[in-house]
Coordinates of C-alpha atoms (C1' of nucleotides) in Angstrom, one line a residue:
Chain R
X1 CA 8.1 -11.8 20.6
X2 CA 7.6 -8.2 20.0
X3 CA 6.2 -6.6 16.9
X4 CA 6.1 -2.7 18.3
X5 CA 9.1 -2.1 16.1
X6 CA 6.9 -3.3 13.2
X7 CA 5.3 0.6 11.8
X8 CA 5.0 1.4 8.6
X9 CA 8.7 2.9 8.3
X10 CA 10.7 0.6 10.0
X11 CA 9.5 -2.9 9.5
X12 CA 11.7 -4.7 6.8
X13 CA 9.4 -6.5 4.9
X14 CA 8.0 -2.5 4.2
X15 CA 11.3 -0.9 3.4
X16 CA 11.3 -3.5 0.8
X17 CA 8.5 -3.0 -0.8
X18 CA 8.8 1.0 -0.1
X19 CA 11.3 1.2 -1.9
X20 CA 9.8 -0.6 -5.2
X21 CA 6.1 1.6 -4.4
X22 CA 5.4 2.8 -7.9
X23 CA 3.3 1.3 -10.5
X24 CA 6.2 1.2 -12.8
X25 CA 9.2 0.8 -10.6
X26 CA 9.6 -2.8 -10.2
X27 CA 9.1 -3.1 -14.3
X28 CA 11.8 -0.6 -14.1
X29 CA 14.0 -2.2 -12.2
X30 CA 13.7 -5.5 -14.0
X31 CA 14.5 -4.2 -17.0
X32 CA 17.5 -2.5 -15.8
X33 CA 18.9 -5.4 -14.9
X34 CA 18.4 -6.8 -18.3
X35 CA 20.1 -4.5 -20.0
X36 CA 17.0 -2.2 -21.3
X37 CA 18.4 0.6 -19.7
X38 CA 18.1 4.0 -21.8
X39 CA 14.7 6.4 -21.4
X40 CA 13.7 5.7 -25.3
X41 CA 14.2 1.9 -24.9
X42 CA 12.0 1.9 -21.6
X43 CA 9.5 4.0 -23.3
X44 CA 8.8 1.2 -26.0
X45 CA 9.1 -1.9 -23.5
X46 CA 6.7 -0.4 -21.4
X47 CA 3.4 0.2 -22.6
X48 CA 1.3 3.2 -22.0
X49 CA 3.6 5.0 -19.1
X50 CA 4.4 8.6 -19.6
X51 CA 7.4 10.3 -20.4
X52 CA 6.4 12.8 -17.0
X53 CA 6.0 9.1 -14.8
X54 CA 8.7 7.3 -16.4
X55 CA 11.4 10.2 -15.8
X56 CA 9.5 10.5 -12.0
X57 CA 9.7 6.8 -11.4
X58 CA 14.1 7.2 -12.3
X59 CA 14.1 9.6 -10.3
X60 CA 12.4 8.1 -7.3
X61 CA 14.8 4.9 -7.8
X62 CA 17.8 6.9 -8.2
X63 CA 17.0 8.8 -5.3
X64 CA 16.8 5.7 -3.4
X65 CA 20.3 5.1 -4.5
X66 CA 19.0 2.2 -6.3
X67 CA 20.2 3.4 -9.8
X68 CA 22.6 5.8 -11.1
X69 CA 22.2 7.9 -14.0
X70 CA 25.5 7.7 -16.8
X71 CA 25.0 11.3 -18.5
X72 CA 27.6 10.5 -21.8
X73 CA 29.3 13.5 -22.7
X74 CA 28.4 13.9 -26.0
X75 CA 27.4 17.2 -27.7
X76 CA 24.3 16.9 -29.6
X77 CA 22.0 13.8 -29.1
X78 CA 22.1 13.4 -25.4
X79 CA 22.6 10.1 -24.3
X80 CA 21.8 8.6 -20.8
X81 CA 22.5 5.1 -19.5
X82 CA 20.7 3.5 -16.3
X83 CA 22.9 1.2 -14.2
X84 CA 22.2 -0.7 -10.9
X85 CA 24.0 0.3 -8.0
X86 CA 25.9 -1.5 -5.6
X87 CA 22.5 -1.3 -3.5
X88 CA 20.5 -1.8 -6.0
X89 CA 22.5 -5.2 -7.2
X90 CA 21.4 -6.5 -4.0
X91 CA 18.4 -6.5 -5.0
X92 CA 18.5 -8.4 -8.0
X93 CA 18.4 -12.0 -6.9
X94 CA 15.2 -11.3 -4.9
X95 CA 13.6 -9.6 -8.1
X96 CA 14.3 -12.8 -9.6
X97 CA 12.7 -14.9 -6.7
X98 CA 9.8 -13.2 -6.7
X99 CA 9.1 -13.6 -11.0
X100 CA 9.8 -17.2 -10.2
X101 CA 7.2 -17.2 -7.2
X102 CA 4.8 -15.1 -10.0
X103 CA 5.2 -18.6 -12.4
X104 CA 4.2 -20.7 -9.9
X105 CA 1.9 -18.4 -8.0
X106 CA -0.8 -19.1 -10.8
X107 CA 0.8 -21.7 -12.9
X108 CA -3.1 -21.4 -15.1
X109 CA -2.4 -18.0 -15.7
X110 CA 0.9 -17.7 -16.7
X111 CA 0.6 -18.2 -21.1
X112 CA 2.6 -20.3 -22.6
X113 CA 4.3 -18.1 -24.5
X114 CA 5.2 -16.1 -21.2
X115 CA 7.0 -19.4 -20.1
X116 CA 8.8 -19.8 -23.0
X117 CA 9.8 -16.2 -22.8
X118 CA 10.8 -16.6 -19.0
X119 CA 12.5 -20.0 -19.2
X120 CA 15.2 -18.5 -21.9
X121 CA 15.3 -15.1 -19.9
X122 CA 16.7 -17.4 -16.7
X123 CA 17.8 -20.1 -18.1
X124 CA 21.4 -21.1 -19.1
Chain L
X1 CA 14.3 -11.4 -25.4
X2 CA 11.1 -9.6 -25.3
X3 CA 9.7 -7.4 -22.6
X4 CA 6.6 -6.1 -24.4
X5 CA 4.6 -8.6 -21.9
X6 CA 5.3 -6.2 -18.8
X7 CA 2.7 -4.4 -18.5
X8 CA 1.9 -3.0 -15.0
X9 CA -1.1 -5.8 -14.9
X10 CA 0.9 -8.8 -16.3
X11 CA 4.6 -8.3 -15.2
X12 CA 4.8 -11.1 -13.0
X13 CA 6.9 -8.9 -9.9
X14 CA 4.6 -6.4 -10.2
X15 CA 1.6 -9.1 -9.6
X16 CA 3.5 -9.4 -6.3
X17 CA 4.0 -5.7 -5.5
X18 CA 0.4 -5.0 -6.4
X19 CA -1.1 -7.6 -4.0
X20 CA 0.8 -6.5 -1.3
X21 CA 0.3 -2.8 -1.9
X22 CA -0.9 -0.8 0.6
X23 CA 1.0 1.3 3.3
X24 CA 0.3 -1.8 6.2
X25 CA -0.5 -5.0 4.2
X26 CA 2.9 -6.4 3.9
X27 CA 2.9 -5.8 7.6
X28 CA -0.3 -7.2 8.2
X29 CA 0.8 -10.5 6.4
X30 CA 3.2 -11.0 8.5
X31 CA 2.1 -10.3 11.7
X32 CA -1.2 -13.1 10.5
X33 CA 1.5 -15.4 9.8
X34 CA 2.7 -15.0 13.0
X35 CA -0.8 -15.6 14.2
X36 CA -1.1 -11.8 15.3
X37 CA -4.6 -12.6 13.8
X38 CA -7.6 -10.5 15.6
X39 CA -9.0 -7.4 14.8
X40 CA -7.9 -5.2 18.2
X41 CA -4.4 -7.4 18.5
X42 CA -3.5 -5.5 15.0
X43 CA -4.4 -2.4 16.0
X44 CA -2.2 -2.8 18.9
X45 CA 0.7 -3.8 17.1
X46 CA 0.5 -1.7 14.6
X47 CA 1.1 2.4 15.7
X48 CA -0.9 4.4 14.2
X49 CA -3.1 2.8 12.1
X50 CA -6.5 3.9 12.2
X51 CA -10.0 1.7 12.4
X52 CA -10.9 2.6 8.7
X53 CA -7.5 1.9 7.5
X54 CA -7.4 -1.6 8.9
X55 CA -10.6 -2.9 7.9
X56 CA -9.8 -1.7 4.3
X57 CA -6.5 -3.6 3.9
X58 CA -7.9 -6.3 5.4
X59 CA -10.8 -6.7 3.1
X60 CA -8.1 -6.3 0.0
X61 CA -6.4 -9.2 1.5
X62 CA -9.0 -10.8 1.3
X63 CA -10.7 -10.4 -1.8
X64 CA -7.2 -11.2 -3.0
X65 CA -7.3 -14.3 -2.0
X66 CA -4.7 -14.3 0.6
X67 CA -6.2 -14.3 3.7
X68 CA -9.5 -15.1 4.7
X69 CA -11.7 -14.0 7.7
X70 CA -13.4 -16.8 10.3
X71 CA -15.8 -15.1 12.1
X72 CA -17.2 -17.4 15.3
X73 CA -20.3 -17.5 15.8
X74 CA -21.0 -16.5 19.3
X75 CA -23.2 -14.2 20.5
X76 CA -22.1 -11.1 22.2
X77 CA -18.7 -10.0 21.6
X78 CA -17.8 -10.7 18.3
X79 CA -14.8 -13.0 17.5
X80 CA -12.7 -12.4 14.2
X81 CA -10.2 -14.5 13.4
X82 CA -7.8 -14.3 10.2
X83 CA -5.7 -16.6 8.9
X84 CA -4.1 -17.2 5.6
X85 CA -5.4 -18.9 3.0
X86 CA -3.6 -21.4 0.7
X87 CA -2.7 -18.5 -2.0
X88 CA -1.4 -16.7 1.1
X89 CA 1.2 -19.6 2.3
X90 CA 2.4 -19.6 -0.7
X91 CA 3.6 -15.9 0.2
X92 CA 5.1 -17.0 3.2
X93 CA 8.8 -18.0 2.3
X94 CA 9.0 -15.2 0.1
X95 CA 7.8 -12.5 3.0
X96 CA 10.2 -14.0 5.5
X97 CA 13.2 -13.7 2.0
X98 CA 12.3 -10.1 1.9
X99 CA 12.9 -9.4 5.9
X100 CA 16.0 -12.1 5.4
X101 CA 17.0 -9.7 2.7
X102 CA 16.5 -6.4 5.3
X103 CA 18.7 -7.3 7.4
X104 CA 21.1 -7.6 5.2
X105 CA 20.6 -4.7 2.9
X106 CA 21.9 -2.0 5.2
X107 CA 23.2 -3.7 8.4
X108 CA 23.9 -1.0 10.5
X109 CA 20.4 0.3 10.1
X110 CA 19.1 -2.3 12.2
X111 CA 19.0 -1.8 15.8
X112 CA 20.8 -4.7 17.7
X113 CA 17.5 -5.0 20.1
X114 CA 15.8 -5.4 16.6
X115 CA 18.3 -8.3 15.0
X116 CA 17.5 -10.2 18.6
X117 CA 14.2 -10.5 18.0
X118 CA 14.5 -11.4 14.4
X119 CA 17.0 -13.9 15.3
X120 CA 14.7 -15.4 17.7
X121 CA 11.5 -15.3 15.4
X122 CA 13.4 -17.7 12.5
X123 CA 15.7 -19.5 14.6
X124 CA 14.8 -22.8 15.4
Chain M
dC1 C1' -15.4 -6.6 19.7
dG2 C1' -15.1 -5.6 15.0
dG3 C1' -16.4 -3.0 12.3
dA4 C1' -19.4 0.8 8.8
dA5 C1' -20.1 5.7 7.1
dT6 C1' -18.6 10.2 6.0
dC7 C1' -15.4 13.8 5.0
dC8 C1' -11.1 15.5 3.7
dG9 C1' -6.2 16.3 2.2
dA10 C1' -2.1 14.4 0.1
dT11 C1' 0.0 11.9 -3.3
dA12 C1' 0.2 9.3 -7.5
dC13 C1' -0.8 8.7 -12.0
dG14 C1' -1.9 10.3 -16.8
dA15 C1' -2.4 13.3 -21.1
dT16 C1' -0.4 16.9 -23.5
dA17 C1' 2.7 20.4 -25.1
dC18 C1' 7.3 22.3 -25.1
dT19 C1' 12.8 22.2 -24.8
dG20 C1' 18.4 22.1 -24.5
Chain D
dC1 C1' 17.5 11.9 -27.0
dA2 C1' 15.9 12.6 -22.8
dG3 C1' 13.8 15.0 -20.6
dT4 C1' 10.4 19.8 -18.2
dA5 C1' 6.2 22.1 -17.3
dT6 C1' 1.3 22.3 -16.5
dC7 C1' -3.0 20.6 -15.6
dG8 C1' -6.6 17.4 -14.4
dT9 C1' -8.2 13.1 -12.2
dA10 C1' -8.3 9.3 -9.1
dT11 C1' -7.0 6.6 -5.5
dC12 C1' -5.2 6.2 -0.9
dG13 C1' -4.6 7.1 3.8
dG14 C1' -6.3 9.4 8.0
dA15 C1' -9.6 11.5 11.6
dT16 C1' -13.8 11.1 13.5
dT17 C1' -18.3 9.4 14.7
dC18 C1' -21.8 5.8 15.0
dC19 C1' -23.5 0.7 15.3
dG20 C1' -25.1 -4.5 16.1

DNA sequence: CGGAATCCGATACGATACTG
DNA sequence: CAGTATCGTATCGGATTCCG
């Protein structure tokens, strides 16, 4: 067993979590998926980020071809809509794995009202 | 639904991302949980990482809990070994999801010579 | 062998003000 | 509404040298 193809840019375990490097990004992406997917509505979910980091932290997903950007054509107030890609729906169900591994990781620190929160958020 | 408990600190994929941040650690899990576990046996599998570098990411493994350093105690040449620690199992099915899920993500980016040994690392 | 100490440059993050 | 533009700070990664 080799592991000489395992550097920094090729090993798979990295390109995963290269592509979610960002203090934000995974937040970002998680709420994407849910549906909290315009700039104003990520500004209030997400407490004390920047409107400078949250547009870079877009950007950086987008760029990864992770999200796509839905510009609505309408005149006056713009209005922008975040969607997953096909890529970045791949990624979904191991978002999900790894919030399920966070609940158990540290089952004493997880609040109650966290599970509660989580348990309706997954299940149905 | 509300998201106002994802915080960078609290979100619970970003208490995964964060504790395996770091250019080399999620390479460096894995290669311990393939019992690639010394000191100078990392350095050679890993290109390019430097002396400094190492030892850091080592030691923020460690005070996170996830691996944890067993240092024999004989004399002359010092013996290092690491191993993970019971937080740091608890990674392990998720770290081998995440390669799983590399494979997958963009199949023809992975070099045939590459899927072998992959194939022969969790076949069994 | 397995580090520690020092120095340095590159990003990343954050606060604030302004804009089509 | 959804961003730019600018500036400042901090943390990270890397190169090098020395040590028990």
């Amino acid at each position: 067993m080799s592991f000489s193809h395992f550097d920094a840019e090729h090993c798979f375990i990295n390109k995963f979590t290269t592509l979610i490097a960002g203090k934000w990004k995974p937040i970002l992406l998680y709420l994407i998926q849910n549906d909290i997917n315009r700039f104003s509505l990520m500004m209030e979910h997400v407490p004390n980020i920047s409107r400078k980091v949250l547009t870079e932290q877009l950007r950086g997903l987008e760029s990864d071809g992770l999200i796509y950007r839905d510009e609505l054509k309408s005149k006056a107030p713009k209005v922008v809509i975040y969607h997953l890609t096909e890529k970045g729906e791949k990624l979904r169900q191991l978002v999900d794995e790894i919030i399920r591994w966070g609940m158990t990781y540290d089952k004493e620190e997880v609040p109650d009202e966290m599970k509660k929160i989580l348990d309706s958020d997954f299940a149905q």
